[in-house]
Amino acid sequence: MDFSARYVALGDSFTEGVGDDDPGRPNGVRGWADRVAEQLGAADPGFGYANLAIRGRKLRQIIAEQVDAAVDLNPTLVTIYAGANDILRPRIDIDDLLAEYDAGIRKLAATGATVVMFTGFDARGSKVFSTMRGRTAIYNELVRGIAGDHGALLVDYWRFNEYYDWGMWAQDRMHMSAAGHANMAKRVLTVLEHDHSIEVPPMTPVPELNRAEALRANARWVREFAGPWVVRRVTGKSSGDGLEPKYAQLTRL
């Protein structure tokens, strides 16, 4: 099938859609990129969509595995967010890493496609992830420079204050909830200056906990989510091991 408009989404769990569960979709998730594709496709019968993102992928993996594959699809629109999994590593050379990101963005921009990039989120509301604020701020400044150099559009996640509501986050506190993904889709479509009919679903209320309840909830989070996440990193495993891209070829949702 020939497509007159071709959207290719690249990245990790953020773009794959983790946290927005949908058993009827590939890999069991929906996500903001699918929601954006649905809106763009509703207005264009010649619209095709591919999503090459896989959870757990680091920046160099995304560049190596997804950029050339995206170029081969002759995209007219590309979204890419890479580097979040690198920032969480014990050691990182951000300048060296972002030089490779720059090369990847240059290759995508050379296709003539509209390229959309993202800054990282300011996790000051998290006692665990707020320790990475300095790294994320440096990453963001470099991303802004890359976007400016290559004429890419920028979705400024760092400035989205609505994500300080825990209802925007899934139970693992690492990925956006369905409401968070729907809201991100609206944010992306706004940057693209495209009309949409997306409504953010009701957020699951976050109960007020006393000190004892909070300690039990945090212990449960460490046991169910943080602990396995640390073990994967220590053992060199990834949550995306064995997974294939949701939509490796252009399709209509």
Coordinates of C-alpha atoms in Angstrom, one line a residue:
M1 CA 0.0 0.0 0.0
D2 CA 1.3 3.5 -0.9
F3 CA 1.1 6.1 1.8
S4 CA 1.1 9.8 1.1
A5 CA 2.0 10.6 4.7
R6 CA 4.3 8.4 6.8
Y7 CA 4.8 8.8 10.6
V8 CA 7.6 6.8 12.2
A9 CA 8.0 6.8 16.0
L10 CA 11.4 6.0 17.5
G11 CA 12.6 5.5 21.1
D12 CA 12.2 3.4 24.3
S13 CA 9.3 2.6 26.6
F14 CA 8.1 6.3 26.6
T15 CA 7.3 6.0 22.9
E16 CA 6.3 2.3 22.9
G17 CA 3.5 3.2 25.3
V18 CA 4.4 1.4 28.5
G19 CA 2.0 2.3 31.3
D20 CA -1.0 2.7 28.9
D21 CA -2.1 -0.9 29.0
D22 CA -4.1 -2.3 26.0
P23 CA -4.1 -6.1 25.7
G24 CA -5.5 -5.9 22.2
R25 CA -2.4 -4.1 20.8
P26 CA 1.1 -5.4 20.0
N27 CA 3.2 -5.6 23.1
G28 CA 0.0 -5.0 25.2
V29 CA 0.3 -1.2 25.2
R30 CA -1.2 1.8 23.4
G31 CA 0.6 5.0 24.3
W32 CA 0.8 8.6 23.1
A33 CA 2.4 7.8 19.7
D34 CA -0.5 5.5 18.8
R35 CA -3.0 8.2 19.9
V36 CA -1.2 10.8 17.8
A37 CA -1.2 8.4 14.8
E38 CA -5.0 7.8 15.3
Q39 CA -5.6 11.6 15.1
L40 CA -3.4 12.2 12.1
G41 CA -4.8 9.2 10.3
A42 CA -8.4 10.3 10.9
A43 CA -7.8 13.3 8.8
D44 CA -5.8 11.6 6.0
P45 CA -6.8 8.4 4.3
G46 CA -3.3 8.1 2.9
F47 CA -1.6 8.1 6.3
G48 CA 0.7 5.3 7.5
Y49 CA 2.2 4.7 10.9
A50 CA 5.2 2.7 12.2
N51 CA 6.4 2.5 15.8
L52 CA 9.9 1.0 16.2
A53 CA 10.3 1.9 19.9
I54 CA 11.2 -0.8 22.3
R55 CA 11.2 -0.5 26.1
G56 CA 14.6 -0.4 27.8
R57 CA 16.6 0.7 24.8
K58 CA 19.4 3.2 25.4
L59 CA 20.4 6.0 23.1
R60 CA 23.1 4.2 21.1
Q61 CA 20.8 1.2 20.6
I62 CA 18.0 3.5 19.3
I63 CA 20.4 5.1 16.9
A64 CA 21.8 1.8 15.7
E65 CA 18.6 -0.2 15.5
Q66 CA 15.9 2.4 14.6
V67 CA 17.3 5.4 12.7
D68 CA 18.3 3.6 9.4
A69 CA 15.1 1.5 9.6
A70 CA 13.1 4.7 9.9
V71 CA 15.0 6.3 6.9
D72 CA 14.1 3.2 4.8
L73 CA 10.4 3.9 5.4
N74 CA 10.8 7.3 3.8
P75 CA 9.1 9.2 6.6
T76 CA 7.3 12.6 6.4
L77 CA 7.2 12.8 10.2
V78 CA 9.5 11.3 12.8
T79 CA 9.3 11.6 16.6
I80 CA 12.2 10.5 18.7
Y81 CA 13.0 10.5 22.4
A82 CA 16.3 8.8 23.4
G83 CA 18.6 9.0 26.4
A84 CA 16.4 8.6 29.4
N85 CA 17.7 5.1 30.1
D86 CA 21.3 6.4 29.8
I87 CA 20.8 9.2 32.3
L88 CA 19.8 6.7 34.9
R89 CA 23.1 4.7 34.6
P90 CA 25.8 5.2 37.3
R91 CA 28.2 6.6 34.7
I92 CA 27.5 8.6 31.6
D93 CA 29.4 11.0 29.3
I94 CA 26.5 13.2 28.2
D95 CA 28.5 15.2 25.7
D96 CA 29.8 12.1 23.9
L97 CA 26.4 10.5 23.9
L98 CA 24.6 13.6 22.6
A99 CA 27.2 13.8 19.8
E100 CA 25.8 10.5 18.5
Y101 CA 22.3 11.7 19.0
D102 CA 23.2 14.7 16.8
A103 CA 24.4 12.4 14.1
G104 CA 21.2 10.4 14.2
I105 CA 19.0 13.5 14.1
R106 CA 21.1 14.8 11.1
K107 CA 20.3 11.6 9.2
L108 CA 16.6 11.8 10.0
A109 CA 16.4 15.5 9.1
A110 CA 18.1 14.8 5.8
T111 CA 15.1 12.8 4.7
G112 CA 13.1 16.0 4.6
A113 CA 10.7 14.7 7.3
T114 CA 9.5 16.9 10.1
V115 CA 11.5 15.7 13.1
V116 CA 10.1 16.1 16.7
M117 CA 12.3 15.8 19.7
F118 CA 11.7 15.8 23.5
T119 CA 13.4 17.3 26.5
G120 CA 13.5 15.1 29.6
F121 CA 11.1 15.5 32.5
D122 CA 12.0 17.4 35.6
A123 CA 11.5 14.7 38.2
R124 CA 11.8 17.0 41.2
G125 CA 8.7 15.5 42.8
S126 CA 10.4 12.1 43.1
K127 CA 12.8 11.4 45.9
V128 CA 14.5 8.7 43.8
F129 CA 14.7 10.2 40.3
S130 CA 15.1 13.8 41.4
T131 CA 18.8 13.0 42.0
M132 CA 19.2 13.0 38.2
R133 CA 17.9 16.6 37.7
G134 CA 21.3 18.0 37.0
R135 CA 22.1 15.4 34.4
T136 CA 18.7 15.9 32.8
A137 CA 19.1 19.7 32.7
I138 CA 22.4 19.3 30.8
Y139 CA 20.9 16.7 28.5
N140 CA 18.0 19.1 27.8
E141 CA 20.3 22.0 26.9
L142 CA 22.2 19.8 24.4
V143 CA 18.9 18.6 23.0
R144 CA 17.7 22.1 22.5
G145 CA 20.9 22.9 20.6
I146 CA 20.5 19.8 18.4
A147 CA 16.9 20.6 17.6
G148 CA 17.8 24.2 16.7
D149 CA 20.7 23.1 14.5
H150 CA 18.6 20.7 12.4
G151 CA 15.3 22.5 12.4
A152 CA 13.5 19.9 14.6
L153 CA 10.4 20.7 16.6
L154 CA 10.6 20.4 20.4
V155 CA 8.2 19.0 22.9
D156 CA 9.4 20.6 26.1
Y157 CA 8.5 17.9 28.6
W158 CA 10.7 19.6 31.3
R159 CA 8.1 22.4 31.5
F160 CA 4.9 20.3 31.7
N161 CA 3.8 21.0 35.3
E162 CA 0.7 18.8 35.0
Y163 CA 3.0 15.8 35.4
Y164 CA 3.5 16.6 39.0
D165 CA 0.1 15.0 39.6
W166 CA 0.8 11.4 40.4
G167 CA -2.4 10.5 38.6
M168 CA -0.4 11.0 35.4
W169 CA 1.9 8.1 36.3
A170 CA 1.5 4.4 36.3
Q171 CA 1.9 2.2 39.4
D172 CA 5.6 1.7 38.7
R173 CA 6.2 5.5 39.1
M174 CA 8.5 5.4 36.1
H175 CA 6.1 5.4 33.1
M176 CA 3.1 7.6 32.3
S177 CA -0.4 6.3 33.0
A178 CA -3.1 6.2 30.3
A179 CA -4.0 9.8 31.3
G180 CA -0.3 10.8 31.1
H181 CA 0.0 9.3 27.6
A182 CA -3.3 10.9 26.4
N183 CA -2.1 14.3 27.7
M184 CA 1.3 13.8 26.0
A185 CA -0.5 13.1 22.7
K186 CA -2.3 16.4 23.0
R187 CA 1.0 18.1 23.7
V188 CA 2.6 16.6 20.6
L189 CA -0.3 17.5 18.4
T190 CA -0.2 21.0 19.7
V191 CA 3.4 21.3 18.7
L192 CA 2.5 19.9 15.2
E193 CA -0.3 22.5 15.1
H194 CA -2.8 19.7 14.3
D195 CA -6.5 19.7 15.5
H196 CA -7.5 16.8 17.7
S197 CA -10.4 15.3 19.6
I198 CA -8.4 13.7 22.4
E199 CA -9.8 13.7 25.9
V200 CA -7.6 12.8 28.9
P201 CA -9.3 9.9 30.7
P202 CA -10.0 10.2 34.4
M203 CA -6.9 9.8 36.6
T204 CA -6.9 7.1 39.3
P205 CA -7.1 9.0 42.6
V206 CA -4.0 8.9 44.6
P207 CA -5.0 8.2 48.2
E208 CA -3.6 10.3 51.1
L209 CA -1.4 8.0 53.2
N210 CA -0.3 8.3 56.8
R211 CA 3.4 7.6 57.6
A212 CA 2.9 3.9 58.2
E213 CA 0.9 3.4 55.1
A214 CA 3.4 5.4 53.0
L215 CA 6.2 3.2 54.3
R216 CA 4.4 0.0 53.3
A217 CA 3.5 1.4 49.9
N218 CA 7.1 2.4 49.3
A219 CA 8.3 -1.0 50.4
R220 CA 5.9 -2.7 48.0
W221 CA 7.1 -0.4 45.2
V222 CA 10.7 -1.3 45.8
R223 CA 9.8 -5.0 45.9
E224 CA 7.6 -5.0 42.8
F225 CA 9.2 -2.4 40.6
A226 CA 12.4 -0.7 41.7
G227 CA 14.1 -4.0 42.8
P228 CA 13.6 -5.8 39.5
W229 CA 14.6 -2.6 37.6
V230 CA 17.9 -2.5 39.5
V231 CA 18.5 -6.3 39.0
R232 CA 18.1 -5.9 35.3
R233 CA 20.7 -3.2 35.2
V234 CA 23.2 -5.1 37.3
T235 CA 22.7 -8.3 35.2
G236 CA 22.8 -6.5 31.9
K237 CA 19.2 -7.5 31.0
S238 CA 16.4 -5.3 29.6
S239 CA 12.7 -5.2 29.9
G240 CA 12.7 -5.1 26.1
D241 CA 14.7 -8.3 25.6
G242 CA 12.8 -10.6 23.2
L243 CA 10.3 -7.9 22.1
E244 CA 9.8 -6.8 18.5
P245 CA 8.6 -3.3 17.5
K246 CA 4.9 -2.8 17.7
Y247 CA 4.6 -1.8 14.1
A248 CA 7.8 -2.4 12.2
Q249 CA 6.2 -1.5 8.9
L250 CA 3.8 1.3 7.9
T251 CA 0.2 0.5 8.7
R252 CA -3.1 2.1 9.4
L253 CA -4.4 1.8 12.9

